[in-house]
Short mmCIF file of C-alpha atoms in Angstrom, two decimals:
data_model
loop_
_atom_site.label_atom_id
_atom_site.label_comp_id
_atom_site.label_asym_id
_atom_site.label_seq_id
_atom_site.Cartn_x
_atom_site.Cartn_y
_atom_site.Cartn_z
CA MET Z 1 -2.44 -10.53 -11.99
CA GLY Z 2 -2.13 -10.38 -16.20
CA GLN Z 3 -4.42 -7.70 -15.70
CA PHE Z 4 -3.05 -5.53 -13.26
CA ILE Z 5 -0.33 -5.66 -15.14
CA ALA Z 6 -1.75 -4.76 -18.43
CA LEU Z 7 -3.65 -2.25 -16.93
CA HIS Z 8 0.07 -0.83 -15.41
CA ILE Z 9 1.60 -0.88 -18.47
CA VAL Z 10 -1.62 0.61 -20.85
CA THR Z 11 -0.93 3.50 -17.77
CA ALA Z 12 2.23 4.10 -18.72
CA LEU Z 13 1.86 4.28 -21.89
CA VAL Z 14 -1.25 6.30 -21.85
CA ALA Z 15 0.72 8.30 -18.83
CA THR Z 16 4.77 8.71 -21.65
CA ILE Z 17 2.37 9.89 -25.06
CA ALA Z 18 0.59 12.53 -22.87
CA LEU Z 19 3.91 13.79 -20.75
CA SER Z 20 5.52 13.78 -23.70
CA LEU Z 21 3.22 15.82 -26.02
CA GLY Z 22 2.05 17.83 -24.07
CA VAL Z 23 5.89 19.12 -23.22
CA ALA Z 24 6.64 19.43 -26.80
CA MET Z 25 3.71 21.52 -27.54
CA LEU Z 26 4.88 23.67 -24.72
CA LEU Z 27 8.29 24.17 -25.71
CA HIS Z 28 7.19 24.61 -29.52
CA SER Z 29 4.52 26.76 -27.94
CA THR Z 30 7.44 28.70 -26.23
CA ALA Z 31 10.07 28.96 -29.24
CA ASP Z 32 6.91 30.73 -31.45
CA HIS Z 33 6.59 33.07 -28.67
CA TYR Z 34 10.29 34.15 -28.50
CA GLN Z 35 10.29 33.96 -32.37
CA ARG Z 36 7.66 36.22 -32.45
CA ARG Z 37 8.66 38.65 -29.83
CA LEU Z 38 12.12 38.70 -31.65
CA LEU Z 39 10.52 39.45 -35.03
CA ARG Z 40 8.61 41.90 -33.49
CA GLN Z 41 11.65 43.67 -32.58
CA GLN Z 42 13.21 43.36 -36.07
CA ALA Z 43 10.31 44.97 -37.20
CA ALA Z 44 10.53 47.98 -34.57
CA ILE Z 45 14.41 48.22 -34.53
CA VAL Z 46 14.21 48.47 -38.89
CA ALA Z 47 11.09 51.50 -38.06
CA ASN Z 48 12.92 53.08 -35.22
CA ALA Z 49 15.43 53.57 -38.47
CA LEU Z 50 13.78 54.28 -41.11
CA PRO Z 51 12.61 58.82 -41.07
CA ALA Z 52 16.45 59.76 -40.71
CA SER Z 53 17.73 58.11 -43.78
CA THR Z 54 17.12 55.45 -46.51
CA ALA Z 55 19.05 52.30 -45.55
CA LEU Z 56 19.00 49.72 -43.58
CA ARG Z 57 21.12 49.42 -40.19
CA SER Z 58 24.29 46.32 -40.66
CA ASP Z 59 24.03 45.48 -37.99
CA ALA Z 60 19.76 45.58 -37.36
CA LEU Z 61 19.48 41.96 -37.97
CA THR Z 62 19.21 39.21 -35.34
CA ASP Z 63 21.04 35.81 -37.17
CA GLY Z 64 18.62 34.20 -39.61
CA MET Z 65 16.69 36.90 -40.56
CA ALA Z 66 15.82 39.11 -42.99
CA VAL Z 67 13.58 42.40 -43.67
CA ALA Z 68 12.68 43.88 -46.33
CA LEU Z 69 10.68 47.39 -47.65
CA ILE Z 70 8.04 47.18 -49.78
CA ASP Z 71 5.57 49.86 -50.99
CA ARG Z 72 1.78 48.90 -52.43
CA ASN Z 73 2.44 47.40 -55.59
CA ARG Z 74 4.69 44.37 -53.59
CA ALA Z 75 7.79 46.93 -54.92
CA VAL Z 76 10.90 45.98 -52.93
CA ILE Z 77 12.27 49.71 -51.08
CA MET Z 78 14.94 48.33 -49.58
CA ALA Z 79 15.92 44.81 -47.68
CA LYS Z 80 18.63 42.95 -45.51
CA GLY Z 81 19.33 39.24 -45.61
CA PRO Z 82 18.20 37.02 -48.00
CA ALA Z 83 15.91 37.64 -50.81
CA ARG Z 84 12.45 35.99 -49.96
CA PRO Z 85 10.42 36.71 -53.37
CA ARG Z 86 7.69 33.79 -51.82
CA ILE Z 87 7.50 36.00 -48.34
CA ILE Z 88 7.15 38.91 -50.23
CA ALA Z 89 4.52 38.09 -52.19
CA ALA Z 90 2.47 36.15 -49.03
CA ALA Z 91 2.76 39.36 -47.19
CA PRO Z 92 -0.90 40.39 -45.84
CA MET Z 93 -0.89 44.30 -47.06
CA ASP Z 94 -3.49 46.02 -44.44
CA HIS Z 95 -4.00 48.74 -41.78
CA GLY Z 96 -3.06 45.26 -39.58
CA ALA Z 97 0.57 43.48 -38.65
CA HIS Z 98 0.18 39.91 -38.42
CA PHE Z 99 2.11 36.94 -38.16
CA PHE Z 100 2.26 34.00 -41.28
CA ARG Z 101 4.69 31.20 -42.30
CA ARG Z 102 5.92 29.97 -45.61
CA GLY Z 103 6.74 26.39 -45.06
CA VAL Z 104 10.10 26.47 -42.83
CA ILE Z 105 10.09 30.56 -42.36
CA LYS Z 106 8.09 32.83 -39.94
CA ALA Z 107 7.13 36.44 -41.41
CA TYR Z 108 5.74 39.76 -39.33
CA SER Z 109 3.96 41.60 -41.57
CA VAL Z 110 3.81 45.80 -40.14
CA PRO Z 111 2.36 48.97 -41.90
CA ILE Z 112 3.98 52.28 -41.68
CA ALA Z 113 3.30 55.07 -42.48
CA GLY Z 114 3.89 56.24 -46.74
CA GLY Z 115 2.03 53.33 -47.99
CA ARG Z 116 4.66 51.03 -46.73
CA TRP Z 117 5.44 47.77 -44.80
CA ILE Z 118 7.77 46.40 -43.41
CA VAL Z 119 8.23 42.83 -43.80
CA ALA Z 120 10.68 40.77 -41.14
CA SER Z 121 11.15 37.07 -42.00
CA GLN Z 122 13.66 34.15 -40.43
CA ASP Z 123 14.18 30.47 -41.85
CA GLY Z 124 13.94 28.22 -38.88
CA ALA Z 125 16.45 25.99 -40.47
CA ALA Z 126 19.48 27.60 -40.41
CA PRO Z 127 21.97 27.14 -38.34
CA GLU Z 128 22.38 30.29 -37.19
CA VAL Z 129 19.14 29.60 -35.76
CA ILE Z 130 19.16 27.75 -32.68
CA THR Z 131 15.79 28.06 -30.86
CA ASP Z 132 14.69 25.00 -33.33
CA ASP Z 133 17.58 22.79 -32.10
CA ILE Z 134 17.04 23.46 -28.87
CA VAL Z 135 13.58 22.28 -28.57
CA SER Z 136 14.32 19.00 -30.92
CA ALA Z 137 17.90 18.56 -28.69
CA PHE Z 138 15.52 18.88 -25.02
CA LEU Z 139 12.35 16.16 -26.99
CA LYS Z 140 15.73 13.68 -28.04
CA ARG Z 141 16.76 14.07 -24.14
CA PHE Z 142 13.82 13.70 -22.27
CA ALA Z 143 12.60 10.74 -24.94
CA LEU Z 144 15.54 9.25 -23.12
CA LEU Z 145 14.48 10.49 -19.15
CA VAL Z 146 11.32 9.34 -19.94
CA LEU Z 147 11.27 5.91 -21.44
CA PRO Z 148 13.12 3.91 -18.72
CA ILE Z 149 10.56 5.92 -16.23
CA ALA Z 150 7.68 4.71 -18.13
CA ALA Z 151 9.76 1.14 -18.26
CA LEU Z 152 9.68 1.17 -14.62
CA VAL Z 153 6.35 2.26 -13.81
CA PRO Z 154 5.20 -1.03 -14.86
CA LEU Z 155 7.56 -3.42 -14.00
CA ILE Z 156 7.11 -1.48 -10.39
CA GLY Z 157 3.13 -1.47 -10.36
CA ALA Z 158 3.96 -5.82 -11.62
CA LEU Z 159 6.22 -6.47 -8.31
CA LEU Z 160 3.12 -4.37 -6.02
CA THR Z 161 0.74 -5.62 -7.72
CA ARG Z 162 2.86 -9.65 -7.03
CA ARG Z 163 3.14 -8.99 -3.78
CA LEU Z 164 -0.82 -8.58 -3.16
CA THR Z 165 -1.77 -11.34 -5.25
CA ARG Z 166 0.67 -13.18 -2.39
CA ARG Z 167 -0.82 -11.91 0.49
CA MET Z 168 -4.02 -12.69 -1.23
CA ALA Z 169 -3.31 -15.62 -1.98
CA ALA Z 170 -2.44 -17.49 1.79
CA VAL Z 171 -4.98 -15.26 2.65
CA SER Z 172 -7.40 -17.50 0.53
CA ALA Z 173 -5.55 -20.22 0.88
CA THR Z 174 -6.45 -20.08 5.29
CA ALA Z 175 -9.79 -19.52 3.98
CA ALA Z 176 -10.06 -22.45 2.46
CA ALA Z 177 -9.07 -24.90 4.52
CA ILE Z 178 -11.57 -23.51 7.39
CA GLY Z 179 -13.83 -26.25 7.41
CA PRO Z 180 -16.03 -27.69 10.48
CA ARG Z 181 -13.16 -29.37 11.82
CA THR Z 182 -11.32 -26.15 11.77
CA LEU Z 183 -13.49 -23.09 12.78
CA GLY Z 184 -10.94 -22.37 14.68
CA THR Z 185 -9.50 -20.64 12.21
CA ARG Z 186 -9.49 -17.12 11.49
CA LEU Z 187 -8.34 -14.74 8.84
CA PRO Z 188 -5.10 -12.96 9.06
CA LEU Z 189 -5.36 -8.98 10.19
CA GLY Z 190 -2.74 -6.36 9.48
CA THR Z 191 -1.71 -7.83 6.14
CA LEU Z 192 -3.84 -6.93 3.19
CA PRO Z 193 -4.73 -3.39 2.10
CA SER Z 194 -6.59 -0.97 3.65
CA GLU Z 195 -9.85 -1.12 1.78
CA VAL Z 196 -9.95 -5.18 2.27
CA GLU Z 197 -8.92 -5.05 6.25
CA PRO Z 198 -13.01 -4.55 7.16
CA LEU Z 199 -13.83 -7.30 4.95
CA ALA Z 200 -11.44 -9.89 6.60
CA ALA Z 201 -12.33 -8.69 10.27
CA ALA Z 202 -16.32 -9.20 9.11
CA THR Z 203 -15.45 -12.89 8.04
CA ASN Z 204 -13.82 -13.43 11.48
CA GLU Z 205 -16.90 -11.91 13.08
CA ALA Z 206 -18.93 -14.32 10.80
CA LEU Z 207 -16.65 -17.71 12.54
CA ASP Z 208 -16.74 -16.50 15.69
CA ARG Z 209 -20.92 -16.66 15.27
CA LEU Z 210 -21.12 -19.63 12.67
CA GLU Z 211 -18.79 -21.41 15.47
CA GLN Z 212 -20.38 -20.75 18.39
CA GLY Z 213 -23.69 -21.68 16.77
CA PHE Z 214 -21.77 -24.86 15.13
CA LYS Z 215 -20.22 -26.15 19.02
CA ALA Z 216 -23.65 -25.44 20.01
CA GLN Z 217 -25.75 -27.82 17.67
CA THR Z 218 -23.40 -29.85 18.37
CA ALA Z 219 -23.66 -30.42 21.74
CA PHE Z 220 -26.51 -30.49 21.45
CA ALA Z 221 -27.17 -33.67 19.45
CA ALA Z 222 -24.41 -35.15 21.65
CA ASP Z 223 -26.73 -34.24 24.86
CA VAL Z 224 -29.61 -35.43 23.23
CA ALA Z 225 -27.90 -38.87 21.85
CA HIS Z 226 -26.75 -39.70 25.40
CA GLU Z 227 -30.13 -38.92 26.61
CA LEU Z 228 -31.99 -41.00 24.95
CA ARG Z 229 -29.94 -44.04 25.62
CA THR Z 230 -31.10 -44.35 29.36
CA PRO Z 231 -35.42 -44.46 28.01
CA LEU Z 232 -34.61 -46.74 25.77
CA ALA Z 233 -31.88 -49.46 28.03
CA ILE Z 234 -35.88 -48.32 30.09
CA VAL Z 235 -37.99 -49.71 27.28
CA ARG Z 236 -35.67 -52.16 26.23
CA LEU Z 237 -35.79 -53.36 29.60
CA ARG Z 238 -40.39 -53.25 29.92
CA ALA Z 239 -40.17 -55.14 26.40
CA ASP Z 240 -38.43 -58.23 28.05
CA ALA Z 241 -41.56 -58.12 30.07
CA ILE Z 242 -44.11 -59.22 27.43
CA ASP Z 243 -45.16 -63.12 27.34
CA ASP Z 244 -46.42 -62.02 23.23
CA ASP Z 245 -43.22 -63.65 21.05
CA ALA Z 246 -44.55 -61.30 17.96
CA ILE Z 247 -44.76 -57.75 20.05
CA ARG Z 248 -41.88 -58.42 22.20
CA GLY Z 249 -39.41 -59.19 19.40
CA GLY Z 250 -41.10 -55.84 17.39
CA ILE Z 251 -40.57 -53.78 20.02
CA LEU Z 252 -37.04 -55.15 20.54
CA ALA Z 253 -36.62 -54.43 16.91
CA SER Z 254 -37.60 -51.38 17.28
CA VAL Z 255 -35.35 -50.00 19.97
CA ASP Z 256 -32.52 -51.25 18.18
CA ARG Z 257 -33.04 -49.54 15.60
CA ALA Z 258 -33.42 -46.61 17.60
CA ALA Z 259 -30.47 -46.47 19.66
CA ARG Z 260 -28.62 -47.69 17.10
CA VAL Z 261 -29.00 -44.09 15.18
CA VAL Z 262 -28.44 -42.82 18.54
CA GLY Z 263 -24.97 -44.03 18.35
CA GLN Z 264 -24.44 -42.97 15.13
CA LEU Z 265 -25.36 -39.52 16.73
CA LEU Z 266 -22.55 -39.97 19.47
CA ALA Z 267 -20.43 -40.17 16.16
CA LEU Z 268 -20.91 -37.50 14.53
CA ALA Z 269 -20.27 -35.90 17.00
CA ASP Z 270 -17.31 -36.99 18.48
CA LEU Z 271 -15.53 -36.45 14.39
CA GLU Z 272 -16.37 -32.66 14.38
CA ARG Z 273 -13.31 -32.75 17.28
CA PRO Z 274 -10.38 -32.15 15.71
CA ILE Z 275 -8.59 -35.80 14.69
CA GLU Z 276 -4.99 -34.76 15.77
CA ASP Z 277 -6.26 -33.80 19.62
CA SER Z 278 -9.33 -37.09 19.67
CA GLY Z 279 -8.15 -39.40 17.18
CA GLU Z 280 -5.67 -42.90 17.92
CA PRO Z 281 -3.29 -45.27 16.80
CA LEU Z 282 -6.24 -48.57 14.87
CA ASP Z 283 -5.17 -51.15 12.10
CA LEU Z 284 -7.59 -51.29 10.00
CA ALA Z 285 -7.38 -55.36 9.64
CA ALA Z 286 -8.37 -55.39 13.52
CA LEU Z 287 -11.14 -53.81 12.72
CA ALA Z 288 -12.95 -55.49 9.96
CA ILE Z 289 -11.86 -58.89 11.76
CA ALA Z 290 -13.81 -58.10 14.30
CA VAL Z 291 -17.57 -56.84 12.48
CA VAL Z 292 -17.03 -59.59 10.49
CA THR Z 293 -16.78 -62.35 13.57
CA ASP Z 294 -19.50 -60.30 15.03
CA ARG Z 295 -21.99 -59.66 12.08
CA ALA Z 296 -20.69 -63.13 10.34
CA ALA Z 297 -23.97 -65.38 12.58
CA ALA Z 298 -26.86 -63.05 11.96
CA ILE Z 299 -26.16 -62.64 8.10
CA ILE Z 300 -25.52 -66.20 7.21
CA ALA Z 301 -28.33 -66.44 9.40
CA GLY Z 302 -30.68 -64.41 6.69
CA GLY Z 303 -29.25 -66.99 4.18
CA ARG Z 304 -26.67 -64.70 2.66
CA SER Z 305 -22.55 -65.35 3.08
CA ILE Z 306 -19.75 -63.14 4.16
CA ALA Z 307 -16.27 -63.25 3.43
CA LEU Z 308 -12.69 -61.36 4.88
CA ASP Z 309 -10.43 -60.99 2.10
CA ASP Z 310 -7.23 -59.76 4.66
CA ARG Z 311 -4.03 -60.72 1.74
CA TRP Z 312 -3.24 -56.61 2.83
CA THR Z 313 -2.37 -57.11 6.65
CA GLY Z 314 0.50 -55.43 8.18
CA SER Z 315 1.66 -50.93 7.53
CA THR Z 316 -0.64 -51.19 5.26
CA THR Z 317 -3.90 -51.54 7.05
CA ARG Z 318 -2.15 -48.91 10.45
CA MET Z 319 -3.13 -45.38 10.47
CA PHE Z 320 -4.56 -42.50 12.46
CA GLY Z 321 -7.82 -41.47 12.98
CA TYR Z 322 -10.98 -42.34 15.41
CA PRO Z 323 -11.52 -46.29 15.72
CA GLY Z 324 -15.05 -46.10 16.89
CA ALA Z 325 -16.27 -44.12 13.84
CA VAL Z 326 -13.82 -46.05 11.12
CA THR Z 327 -16.32 -49.60 13.14
CA LEU Z 328 -19.31 -47.77 13.57
CA ALA Z 329 -18.93 -47.24 9.77
CA LEU Z 330 -18.10 -50.14 8.06
CA GLU Z 331 -21.33 -51.93 10.26
CA ASN Z 332 -23.36 -49.87 8.89
CA LEU Z 333 -21.37 -51.17 4.49
CA VAL Z 334 -22.40 -55.34 6.10
CA ASP Z 335 -25.44 -54.50 7.65
CA ASN Z 336 -26.62 -52.20 4.32
CA ALA Z 337 -25.18 -55.02 1.87
CA ALA Z 338 -27.22 -57.62 4.14
CA ARG Z 339 -30.57 -55.68 4.13
CA HIS Z 340 -30.25 -54.53 0.77
CA THR Z 341 -29.44 -58.14 -2.07
CA PRO Z 342 -31.10 -61.07 -1.81
CA ILE Z 343 -31.12 -64.79 -0.36
CA GLY Z 344 -27.47 -66.32 -1.64
CA THR Z 345 -26.09 -62.99 -2.50
CA THR Z 346 -22.01 -63.08 -0.78
CA ILE Z 347 -20.56 -60.47 0.90
CA THR Z 348 -17.08 -59.46 1.26
CA VAL Z 349 -14.96 -57.07 3.44
CA ARG Z 350 -12.05 -56.18 1.62
CA ILE Z 351 -8.53 -54.90 3.64
CA GLY Z 352 -5.73 -52.80 1.82
CA PRO Z 353 -4.21 -52.10 -0.15
CA ASP Z 354 -3.00 -48.41 0.90
CA ARG Z 355 -5.65 -47.93 4.11
CA CYS Z 356 -8.56 -49.59 1.79
CA LEU Z 357 -11.78 -50.72 3.56
CA CYS Z 358 -14.21 -51.83 0.83
CA VAL Z 359 -17.66 -53.91 0.90
CA SER Z 360 -18.83 -55.68 -1.76
CA ASP Z 361 -21.28 -58.08 -2.81
CA ASP Z 362 -23.04 -59.94 -6.46
CA GLY Z 363 -26.47 -59.55 -5.69
CA ASP Z 364 -27.88 -56.94 -8.47
CA GLY Z 365 -27.21 -53.92 -7.70
CA VAL Z 366 -28.65 -50.42 -8.92
CA PRO Z 367 -29.39 -48.40 -11.78
CA PRO Z 368 -25.97 -46.47 -13.56
CA GLU Z 369 -28.00 -43.37 -12.09
CA HIS Z 370 -29.19 -43.89 -9.00
CA LEU Z 371 -24.88 -44.59 -7.63
CA ALA Z 372 -24.31 -40.48 -7.50
CA ARG Z 373 -27.46 -40.49 -4.75
CA LEU Z 374 -26.57 -43.11 -3.08
CA LYS Z 375 -25.05 -40.82 -0.25
CA ASP Z 376 -27.52 -38.92 0.27
CA ARG Z 377 -29.38 -38.68 3.25
CA PHE Z 378 -32.85 -40.66 3.57
CA TRP Z 379 -33.06 -40.94 -0.08
CA ARG Z 380 -34.73 -44.12 -1.51
CA ALA Z 381 -34.97 -44.92 -5.21
CA ASP Z 382 -38.55 -44.19 -7.10
CA GLY Z 383 -40.21 -43.72 -3.15
CA ALA Z 384 -39.72 -47.45 -1.69
CA LEU Z 385 -39.29 -47.89 2.18
CA ALA Z 386 -36.91 -49.83 3.39
CA GLU Z 387 -35.48 -50.78 6.89
CA GLY Z 388 -33.17 -48.25 8.46
CA SER Z 389 -32.47 -44.55 9.22
CA GLY Z 390 -31.89 -43.70 5.57
CA ILE Z 391 -28.50 -41.76 7.47
CA GLY Z 392 -25.85 -45.29 7.29
CA LEU Z 393 -24.44 -44.12 3.89
CA SER Z 394 -24.49 -40.39 4.53
CA ILE Z 395 -22.33 -41.33 8.20
CA VAL Z 396 -20.20 -43.44 5.86
CA ASP Z 397 -18.90 -40.45 3.52
CA ARG Z 398 -18.89 -38.25 6.63
CA VAL Z 399 -16.19 -40.76 8.25
CA ALA Z 400 -14.31 -41.06 5.68
CA ARG Z 401 -13.87 -37.25 5.01
CA ALA Z 402 -13.27 -37.09 8.63
CA HIS Z 403 -9.92 -38.78 8.48
CA CYS Z 404 -8.68 -37.31 5.01
CA GLY Z 405 -10.52 -39.92 2.96
CA VAL Z 406 -12.96 -40.59 -0.02
CA PHE Z 407 -15.83 -42.54 0.19
CA GLU Z 408 -16.99 -44.29 -3.50
CA ILE Z 409 -19.06 -46.77 -4.91
CA SER Z 410 -19.28 -48.36 -8.07
CA PRO Z 411 -20.54 -51.29 -9.81
CA GLY Z 412 -19.03 -54.84 -8.42
CA HIS Z 413 -17.17 -57.38 -9.65
CA CYS Z 414 -17.99 -58.15 -13.28
CA GLY Z 415 -20.91 -55.61 -13.33
CA LYS Z 416 -22.76 -57.68 -10.79
CA GLY Z 417 -23.90 -56.34 -7.16
CA LEU Z 418 -21.65 -52.68 -5.51
CA SER Z 419 -18.96 -52.20 -4.41
CA PHE Z 420 -18.49 -49.40 -1.46
CA ALA Z 421 -14.82 -48.24 -1.07
CA MET Z 422 -13.75 -45.67 2.24
CA ILE Z 423 -10.07 -44.65 1.10
CA PHE Z 424 -8.12 -43.20 3.93
CA ASP Z 425 -4.36 -43.38 2.33
CA ARG Z 426 -5.44 -39.47 2.01
CA PRO Z 427 -2.47 -35.91 1.68
CA GLY Z 428 -2.63 -34.88 4.96
CA LEU Z 429 -3.50 -37.95 6.90
CA PRO Z 430 -0.88 -39.46 8.53
CA LYS Z 431 0.98 -42.66 6.90
CA ASP Z 432 2.07 -44.81 10.63
CA ALA Z 433 0.17 -45.30 13.86
CA ASP Z 434 2.83 -43.88 15.57
CA ALA Z 435 3.74 -40.87 13.37
#
């Protein structure tokens, strides 16, 4: 906006200066034309009076005028008005009529018969001469008129620019709020300048196409996940009939991993729906207790221990959201800690404060340069292979963002292990379950 205001100010100043100079030049040109006409008329009056008389009539002069009749030697034959020797000395003496100036005195020299010249002059500074006074007074009054207008033009431009900027800011805020869960939002039409309206309309059309494609993709993922559930259940039933324990165990483990991926796909599809329409009250403490209870036996059997820190309970753990998605995210964090930490590691699930779920361990941890990439899908340090689908932490991050929160990864206590925290206490998220 500052650039627009500066541009208006510069434009107003340039226009004012150009207009003032133009008016001044026009007035001076008009005054000069009027003065020349008076000098010509005065010389003609004198010339008409000379053939019958060698004396000039007393009423032959106008205000501020002086007339002299000179010969070839610039000797004054007769004169009327103030003596002006500098004008007589500077008068051109050839066969043509000439206008010339010396200081504030404008003069006109014209030859007549008998080798004589009439020199008519007028002192522009004389009190009787009002032409220059009129020009000077007009320019002063013109400046008093133009200067307020020059100050008003940038002010009006600034107000119009501010109004336009507010409209653009409102539309920009609407555009910035459009995301995967708000694809139904459109830019308002009819509030922007006519030059920008086609861009807003084209953007809305692009959003229409994007929304249709996004819905189709989400529906496809959900449909595929639903369709895979039945074949996986059949494979599991048939795998249970295999006598070889090793083969049966491997098949069942693969089926369980596939079923888990299917569940994650369904959870991601649910996250694309508006939380206001599909969410429900949930208690983070209850979810955490359920996950720890469900996973404790397998973790202990694997040589690790798990603890629950539930010092923060009550209103600080209740919120509005997707219970299934939050449960899935917490399970991913616990399973990830159990899968990637050595035997003997302690896994701690902490609830709160301020609507926070944190899973930490005292394992080996990872180098600091790898922390930022742990959320990337299918990323493995140094290309190492590991169990899992490779999308667990990315799903956790997506769940946190769907609840207007953040997912943070940091080194564990005293630099040992890692800490994974989902923090849901963010602006825009209802504070209480009954909100």
